[in-house]
PDB file of C-alpha atoms in Angstrom:
ATOM      1  CA  GLY A 516      75.141  93.561 129.980  1.00 58.00           C
ATOM      2  CA  ALA A 517      73.782  91.334 133.742  1.00 84.00           C
ATOM      3  CA  GLY A 518      74.359  87.497 133.175  1.00 93.00           C
ATOM      4  CA  VAL A 519      72.331  84.890 135.255  1.00 96.00           C
ATOM      5  CA  SER A 520      71.248  85.596 138.147  1.00 96.00           C
ATOM      6  CA  GLN A 521      69.832  83.571 140.926  1.00 97.00           C
ATOM      7  CA  THR A 522      68.211  84.127 144.401  1.00 97.00           C
ATOM      8  CA  PRO A 523      68.640  83.355 146.884  1.00 97.00           C
ATOM      9  CA  SER A 524      72.081  82.505 146.918  1.00 96.00           C
ATOM     10  CA  ASN A 525      71.524  80.622 150.307  1.00 97.00           C
ATOM     11  CA  LYS A 526      68.638  79.074 151.217  1.00 98.00           C
ATOM     12  CA  VAL A 527      68.335  77.053 155.082  1.00 98.00           C
ATOM     13  CA  THR A 528      64.932  74.747 155.522  1.00 98.00           C
ATOM     14  CA  GLU A 529      63.730  71.817 157.399  1.00 97.00           C
ATOM     15  CA  LYS A 530      62.492  68.564 155.628  1.00 97.00           C
ATOM     16  CA  GLY A 531      59.449  68.177 154.807  1.00 97.00           C
ATOM     17  CA  LYS A 532      59.320  72.195 153.613  1.00 98.00           C
ATOM     18  CA  TYR A 533      58.191  73.535 150.070  1.00 98.00           C
ATOM     19  CA  VAL A 534      60.741  75.946 148.530  1.00 98.00           C
ATOM     20  CA  GLU A 535      60.853  78.404 145.656  1.00 98.00           C
ATOM     21  CA  LEU A 536      64.293  79.003 143.755  1.00 98.00           C
ATOM     22  CA  ARG A 537      64.331  81.710 141.161  1.00 98.00           C
ATOM     23  CA  CYS A 538      66.953  82.154 137.540  1.00 98.00           C
ATOM     24  CA  ASP A 539      66.463  85.388 135.524  1.00 97.00           C
ATOM     25  CA  PRO A 540      68.516  84.344 132.755  1.00 97.00           C
ATOM     26  CA  ILE A 541      70.243  86.640 129.537  1.00 96.00           C
ATOM     27  CA  SER A 542      67.954  88.560 128.556  1.00 94.00           C
ATOM     28  CA  GLY A 543      66.360  87.519 124.846  1.00 91.00           C
ATOM     29  CA  HIS A 544      67.850  84.127 125.773  1.00 93.00           C
ATOM     30  CA  THR A 545      65.399  81.405 125.183  1.00 92.00           C
ATOM     31  CA  ALA A 546      66.908  78.336 126.539  1.00 93.00           C
ATOM     32  CA  LEU A 547      67.180  78.329 130.358  1.00 95.00           C
ATOM     33  CA  TYR A 548      68.507  74.848 132.243  1.00 96.00           C
ATOM     34  CA  TRP A 549      68.243  74.114 134.900  1.00 98.00           C
ATOM     35  CA  TYR A 550      71.213  71.523 137.500  1.00 98.00           C
ATOM     36  CA  ARG A 551      72.297  70.552 139.955  1.00 98.00           C
ATOM     37  CA  GLN A 552      75.397  69.668 141.627  1.00 96.00           C
ATOM     38  CA  SER A 553      75.750  67.713 145.103  1.00 95.00           C
ATOM     39  CA  LEU A 554      79.600  68.044 146.863  1.00 92.00           C
ATOM     40  CA  GLY A 555      81.826  66.176 144.377  1.00 90.00           C
ATOM     41  CA  GLN A 556      79.750  66.015 141.629  1.00 93.00           C
ATOM     42  CA  GLY A 557      79.580  67.973 138.478  1.00 95.00           C
ATOM     43  CA  PRO A 558      76.807  69.515 137.714  1.00 97.00           C
ATOM     44  CA  GLU A 559      73.390  67.083 136.591  1.00 97.00           C
ATOM     45  CA  PHE A 560      70.371  68.327 134.179  1.00 96.00           C
ATOM     46  CA  LEU A 561      67.719  68.920 136.154  1.00 97.00           C
ATOM     47  CA  ILE A 562      64.899  70.398 133.466  1.00 96.00           C
ATOM     48  CA  TYR A 563      65.486  72.032 129.381  1.00 94.00           C
ATOM     49  CA  PHE A 564      62.812  75.324 128.812  1.00 93.00           C
ATOM     50  CA  GLN A 565      62.549  76.281 125.044  1.00 90.00           C
ATOM     51  CA  GLY A 566      60.671  79.564 125.307  1.00 88.00           C
ATOM     52  CA  THR A 567      57.889  79.117 127.938  1.00 90.00           C
ATOM     53  CA  GLY A 568      57.646  75.293 127.878  1.00 88.00           C
ATOM     54  CA  ALA A 569      59.353  72.338 129.390  1.00 85.00           C
ATOM     55  CA  ALA A 570      59.937  70.600 126.119  1.00 85.00           C
ATOM     56  CA  ASP A 571      62.860  68.017 128.426  1.00 91.00           C
ATOM     57  CA  ASP A 572      61.955  67.220 132.328  1.00 93.00           C
ATOM     58  CA  SER A 573      63.195  64.253 132.279  1.00 92.00           C
ATOM     59  CA  GLY A 574      66.532  65.125 135.420  1.00 94.00           C
ATOM     60  CA  LEU A 575      63.986  65.825 137.463  1.00 96.00           C
ATOM     61  CA  PRO A 576      64.914  62.787 140.426  1.00 95.00           C
ATOM     62  CA  ASN A 577      60.681  62.677 141.151  1.00 94.00           C
ATOM     63  CA  ASP A 578      56.707  64.604 141.650  1.00 95.00           C
ATOM     64  CA  ARG A 579      58.463  66.853 144.399  1.00 97.00           C
ATOM     65  CA  PHE A 580      60.328  69.388 142.034  1.00 97.00           C
ATOM     66  CA  PHE A 581      58.863  71.003 139.843  1.00 96.00           C
ATOM     67  CA  ALA A 582      59.468  73.973 137.410  1.00 97.00           C
ATOM     68  CA  VAL A 583      57.782  77.050 135.148  1.00 96.00           C
ATOM     69  CA  ARG A 584      58.652  79.782 133.407  1.00 95.00           C
ATOM     70  CA  PRO A 585      55.464  81.088 132.466  1.00 94.00           C
ATOM     71  CA  GLU A 586      56.633  84.489 131.056  1.00 92.00           C
ATOM     72  CA  GLY A 587      59.957  82.569 128.738  1.00 89.00           C
ATOM     73  CA  SER A 588      62.135  84.437 131.231  1.00 94.00           C
ATOM     74  CA  VAL A 589      61.490  84.467 135.042  1.00 97.00           C
ATOM     75  CA  SER A 590      62.000  80.698 135.537  1.00 98.00           C
ATOM     76  CA  THR A 591      61.006  79.112 139.170  1.00 98.00           C
ATOM     77  CA  LEU A 592      62.398  76.165 140.198  1.00 98.00           C
ATOM     78  CA  LYS A 593      59.832  74.015 143.144  1.00 98.00           C
ATOM     79  CA  ILE A 594      60.797  71.757 145.326  1.00 98.00           C
ATOM     80  CA  GLN A 595      57.805  70.219 147.905  1.00 98.00           C
ATOM     81  CA  ARG A 596      57.832  68.156 150.763  1.00 97.00           C
ATOM     82  CA  THR A 597      61.647  68.713 150.963  1.00 98.00           C
ATOM     83  CA  GLU A 598      64.010  66.252 152.049  1.00 97.00           C
ATOM     84  CA  ARG A 599      67.871  65.685 153.285  1.00 97.00           C
ATOM     85  CA  GLY A 600      68.962  63.879 149.649  1.00 96.00           C
ATOM     86  CA  ASP A 601      68.305  67.778 147.935  1.00 97.00           C
ATOM     87  CA  SER A 602      70.435  69.069 149.760  1.00 98.00           C
ATOM     88  CA  ALA A 603      73.448  71.333 147.263  1.00 98.00           C
ATOM     89  CA  VAL A 604      73.748  73.705 144.322  1.00 96.00           C
ATOM     90  CA  TYR A 605      71.249  74.102 142.363  1.00 98.00           C
ATOM     91  CA  LEU A 606      72.513  75.709 139.592  1.00 97.00           C
ATOM     92  CA  CYS A 607      70.183  77.807 136.389  1.00 97.00           C
ATOM     93  CA  ALA A 608      71.811  78.559 133.230  1.00 96.00           C
ATOM     94  CA  SER A 609      70.269  80.354 129.461  1.00 95.00           C
ATOM     95  CA  SER A 610      71.514  80.523 125.946  1.00 93.00           C
ATOM     96  CA  PRO A 611      70.801  81.932 123.041  1.00 89.00           C
ATOM     97  CA  GLY A 612      68.627  78.925 122.478  1.00 73.00           C
ATOM     98  CA  THR A 613      70.200  77.099 119.160  1.00 73.00           C
ATOM     99  CA  ALA A 614      72.606  73.876 119.433  1.00 74.00           C
ATOM    100  CA  GLY A 615      76.086  74.332 119.783  1.00 79.00           C
ATOM    101  CA  ASN A 616      75.736  77.648 122.278  1.00 85.00           C
ATOM    102  CA  GLU A 617      77.521  77.596 125.126  1.00 91.00           C
ATOM    103  CA  GLN A 618      75.451  77.952 128.385  1.00 93.00           C
ATOM    104  CA  PHE A 619      75.788  81.122 130.434  1.00 95.00           C
ATOM    105  CA  PHE A 620      75.532  80.186 134.459  1.00 96.00           C
ATOM    106  CA  GLY A 621      74.544  82.057 137.341  1.00 96.00           C
ATOM    107  CA  PRO A 622      76.488  81.795 140.639  1.00 94.00           C
ATOM    108  CA  GLY A 623      73.468  78.903 141.914  1.00 95.00           C
ATOM    109  CA  THR A 624      71.401  79.390 145.095  1.00 97.00           C
ATOM    110  CA  ARG A 625      72.658  76.050 147.897  1.00 96.00           C
ATOM    111  CA  LEU A 626      70.182  74.576 149.754  1.00 98.00           C
ATOM    112  CA  THR A 627      70.128  73.487 153.178  1.00 98.00           C
ATOM    113  CA  VAL A 628      68.071  71.014 154.425  1.00 98.00           C
ATOM    114  CA  LEU A 629      67.778  70.773 158.176  1.00 96.00           C
TER     115      LEU A 629
ATOM    116  CA  ALA B 524      74.595  55.581 129.434  1.00 79.00           C
ATOM    117  CA  GLN B 525      76.156  58.139 128.275  1.00 87.00           C
ATOM    118  CA  SER B 526      79.276  60.032 130.841  1.00 93.00           C
ATOM    119  CA  VAL B 527      81.802  62.056 130.664  1.00 96.00           C
ATOM    120  CA  ALA B 528      85.715  60.736 132.831  1.00 97.00           C
ATOM    121  CA  GLN B 529      87.655  63.011 134.592  1.00 98.00           C
ATOM    122  CA  PRO B 530      90.242  60.581 135.491  1.00 96.00           C
ATOM    123  CA  GLU B 531      92.023  63.017 137.613  1.00 96.00           C
ATOM    124  CA  ASP B 532      90.819  64.303 140.973  1.00 96.00           C
ATOM    125  CA  GLN B 533      93.291  67.096 141.506  1.00 97.00           C
ATOM    126  CA  VAL B 534      96.723  67.404 138.597  1.00 98.00           C
ATOM    127  CA  ASN B 535      99.733  69.983 140.056  1.00 98.00           C
ATOM    128  CA  VAL B 536     101.762  72.048 137.730  1.00 98.00           C
ATOM    129  CA  ALA B 537     104.218  74.289 138.700  1.00 98.00           C
ATOM    130  CA  GLU B 538     104.067  78.164 137.300  1.00 98.00           C
ATOM    131  CA  GLY B 539     104.734  78.764 133.502  1.00 97.00           C
ATOM    132  CA  ASN B 540     104.634  74.639 132.764  1.00 98.00           C
ATOM    133  CA  PRO B 541     102.082  72.980 130.521  1.00 98.00           C
ATOM    134  CA  LEU B 542      99.620  71.371 131.471  1.00 97.00           C
ATOM    135  CA  THR B 543      97.200  68.611 130.458  1.00 98.00           C
ATOM    136  CA  VAL B 544      93.418  68.720 131.827  1.00 98.00           C
ATOM    137  CA  LYS B 545      92.169  64.700 130.762  1.00 98.00           C
ATOM    138  CA  CYS B 546      88.866  64.066 129.922  1.00 98.00           C
ATOM    139  CA  THR B 547      87.043  60.773 127.781  1.00 97.00           C
ATOM    140  CA  TYR B 548      83.446  60.294 127.392  1.00 95.00           C
ATOM    141  CA  SER B 549      81.296  57.693 126.293  1.00 93.00           C
ATOM    142  CA  VAL B 550      77.814  59.078 123.802  1.00 88.00           C
ATOM    143  CA  SER B 551      77.136  58.317 120.733  1.00 83.00           C
ATOM    144  CA  GLY B 552      77.156  59.965 118.085  1.00 82.00           C
ATOM    145  CA  ASN B 553      79.457  62.817 116.969  1.00 83.00           C
ATOM    146  CA  PRO B 554      79.092  64.893 120.608  1.00 88.00           C
ATOM    147  CA  TYR B 555      79.309  68.630 121.150  1.00 92.00           C
ATOM    148  CA  LEU B 556      81.871  68.816 123.920  1.00 94.00           C
ATOM    149  CA  PHE B 557      82.936  72.059 125.732  1.00 95.00           C
ATOM    150  CA  TRP B 558      85.271  72.517 129.112  1.00 97.00           C
ATOM    151  CA  TYR B 559      84.065  74.858 131.899  1.00 97.00           C
ATOM    152  CA  VAL B 560      86.100  76.785 134.750  1.00 97.00           C
ATOM    153  CA  GLN B 561      84.274  77.346 138.632  1.00 94.00           C
ATOM    154  CA  TYR B 562      86.568  79.377 140.657  1.00 90.00           C
ATOM    155  CA  PRO B 563      85.698  79.659 144.680  1.00 82.00           C
ATOM    156  CA  ASN B 564      82.407  81.248 145.058  1.00 76.00           C
ATOM    157  CA  ARG B 565      81.394  82.483 141.807  1.00 81.00           C
ATOM    158  CA  GLY B 566      79.492  80.500 138.889  1.00 84.00           C
ATOM    159  CA  LEU B 567      80.727  78.580 135.850  1.00 94.00           C
ATOM    160  CA  GLN B 568      82.690  79.654 133.316  1.00 95.00           C
ATOM    161  CA  PHE B 569      82.609  78.621 129.557  1.00 95.00           C
ATOM    162  CA  LEU B 570      86.167  78.339 128.107  1.00 96.00           C
ATOM    163  CA  LEU B 571      85.649  76.225 124.691  1.00 96.00           C
ATOM    164  CA  LYS B 572      83.841  73.930 122.718  1.00 94.00           C
ATOM    165  CA  TYR B 573      84.136  71.971 119.995  1.00 94.00           C
ATOM    166  CA  ILE B 574      81.891  72.530 117.635  1.00 90.00           C
ATOM    167  CA  THR B 575      82.967  70.625 114.508  1.00 88.00           C
ATOM    168  CA  GLY B 576      86.138  70.919 111.590  1.00 88.00           C
ATOM    169  CA  ASP B 577      89.477  71.458 113.682  1.00 91.00           C
ATOM    170  CA  ASN B 578      90.148  69.284 115.984  1.00 93.00           C
ATOM    171  CA  LEU B 579      92.315  71.653 118.262  1.00 96.00           C
ATOM    172  CA  VAL B 580      90.312  74.855 119.754  1.00 96.00           C
ATOM    173  CA  LYS B 581      91.234  77.399 121.226  1.00 96.00           C
ATOM    174  CA  GLY B 582      89.294  79.656 123.992  1.00 94.00           C
ATOM    175  CA  SER B 583      89.410  82.034 127.065  1.00 91.00           C
ATOM    176  CA  TYR B 584      93.033  83.218 128.918  1.00 92.00           C
ATOM    177  CA  GLY B 585      95.056  81.047 126.567  1.00 95.00           C
ATOM    178  CA  PHE B 586      93.119  77.636 126.799  1.00 97.00           C
ATOM    179  CA  GLU B 587      92.818  75.306 123.707  1.00 97.00           C
ATOM    180  CA  ALA B 588      91.779  71.793 123.767  1.00 98.00           C
ATOM    181  CA  GLU B 589      92.053  68.154 121.650  1.00 96.00           C
ATOM    182  CA  PHE B 590      89.440  67.085 120.356  1.00 95.00           C
ATOM    183  CA  ASN B 591      90.156  62.740 119.343  1.00 95.00           C
ATOM    184  CA  LYS B 592      87.287  60.811 118.103  1.00 92.00           C
ATOM    185  CA  SER B 593      89.261  58.069 118.357  1.00 93.00           C
ATOM    186  CA  GLN B 594      89.713  58.128 121.505  1.00 94.00           C
ATOM    187  CA  THR B 595      86.984  60.406 122.541  1.00 94.00           C
ATOM    188  CA  SER B 596      89.114  62.629 124.314  1.00 96.00           C
ATOM    189  CA  PHE B 597      89.048  66.270 124.784  1.00 97.00           C
ATOM    190  CA  HIS B 598      92.107  67.059 127.085  1.00 98.00           C
ATOM    191  CA  LEU B 599      92.145  70.523 128.134  1.00 98.00           C
ATOM    192  CA  LYS B 600      95.901  72.317 127.540  1.00 98.00           C
ATOM    193  CA  LYS B 601      97.505  75.602 128.702  1.00 98.00           C
ATOM    194  CA  PRO B 602     101.491  75.474 127.351  1.00 97.00           C
ATOM    195  CA  SER B 603     102.482  78.000 130.357  1.00 97.00           C
ATOM    196  CA  ALA B 604     100.389  77.365 133.635  1.00 97.00           C
ATOM    197  CA  LEU B 605      99.720  80.728 136.004  1.00 97.00           C
ATOM    198  CA  VAL B 606      98.833  80.220 139.705  1.00 96.00           C
ATOM    199  CA  SER B 607      95.808  82.090 138.457  1.00 95.00           C
ATOM    200  CA  ASP B 608      94.886  79.125 136.924  1.00 96.00           C
ATOM    201  CA  SER B 609      94.138  77.671 139.976  1.00 96.00           C
ATOM    202  CA  ALA B 610      90.161  76.946 139.704  1.00 96.00           C
ATOM    203  CA  LEU B 611      87.697  73.682 139.179  1.00 97.00           C
ATOM    204  CA  TYR B 612      87.541  72.434 136.124  1.00 98.00           C
ATOM    205  CA  PHE B 613      84.336  71.136 134.140  1.00 98.00           C
ATOM    206  CA  CYS B 614      84.324  68.591 131.081  1.00 98.00           C
ATOM    207  CA  ALA B 615      81.374  68.926 129.902  1.00 96.00           C
ATOM    208  CA  VAL B 616      79.218  67.096 126.433  1.00 93.00           C
ATOM    209  CA  SER B 617      76.639  66.707 124.834  1.00 91.00           C
ATOM    210  CA  PRO B 618      74.565  64.524 122.508  1.00 84.00           C
ATOM    211  CA  ILE B 619      73.836  66.433 119.012  1.00 76.00           C
ATOM    212  CA  SER B 620      69.846  65.483 119.536  1.00 69.00           C
ATOM    213  CA  GLY B 621      66.862  67.890 119.690  1.00 66.00           C
ATOM    214  CA  GLY B 622      68.650  70.935 118.779  1.00 70.00           C
ATOM    215  CA  TYR B 623      69.447  72.440 122.137  1.00 75.00           C
ATOM    216  CA  ASN B 624      72.275  71.373 124.998  1.00 79.00           C
ATOM    217  CA  LYS B 625      71.238  68.746 126.671  1.00 88.00           C
ATOM    218  CA  LEU B 626      75.058  69.169 129.422  1.00 93.00           C
ATOM    219  CA  ILE B 627      76.473  66.052 130.692  1.00 94.00           C
ATOM    220  CA  PHE B 628      79.473  66.680 133.407  1.00 97.00           C
ATOM    221  CA  GLY B 629      82.151  64.976 134.345  1.00 97.00           C
ATOM    222  CA  ALA B 630      82.802  64.836 138.594  1.00 97.00           C
ATOM    223  CA  GLY B 631      85.968  68.016 137.825  1.00 97.00           C
ATOM    224  CA  THR B 632      89.419  68.248 137.993  1.00 98.00           C
ATOM    225  CA  ARG B 633      91.151  70.223 140.556  1.00 97.00           C
ATOM    226  CA  LEU B 634      94.139  72.304 138.998  1.00 97.00           C
ATOM    227  CA  ALA B 635      96.169  73.498 141.866  1.00 97.00           C
ATOM    228  CA  VAL B 636      99.450  75.972 139.538  1.00 97.00           C
ATOM    229  CA  HIS B 637     102.018  76.795 142.327  1.00 96.00           C
ATOM    230  CA  PRO B 638     103.904  79.834 141.770  1.00 94.00           C
TER     231      PRO B 638
END
């Protein structure tokens, strides 16, 4: 079946602009995660959804970052007033939800803030 | 602070030789342990995991990993490397709390298998 998809694959924006990154998880997966991967580093946890609710948003770096999952499927990561330091690959992953299940990752969105 | 260390930025091995990619962690309790692989222009792919039970776990593409609780290590191994194994490998741990997997990743190790 279809895997996790993310759109756009690349996003170039100017400092101060607003961006939205979309994630379509695997159908039926109740858990959805966002990670951020900077160049030369491993992914860093941002936020976790179980169903529609953000159960753990402890990884969001500041209040410019926000994510939603209104119907328990598609999720959108929103970044306000982008800064050059926000440039990274944003990864989305989904899993069946139970602890111990592996996460299935999307290809990522490469965000470049000029 | 919870962390994962992959001490080698790159591992070079000749095709047909055994390979080891090292991982140690500093996480309280008995975390779940994972290995992922990242090929160029592709997403992270799950290789294997340790939850409980036998310390040697087998995964995809002939890879296996050995969990050592006393050394807090989870090294990735393969008896005979292939050129196609060349990729970026990430070790990840998940503290057991809240019923979900908040993965903490290492910085990654680039594996280069030479013909």
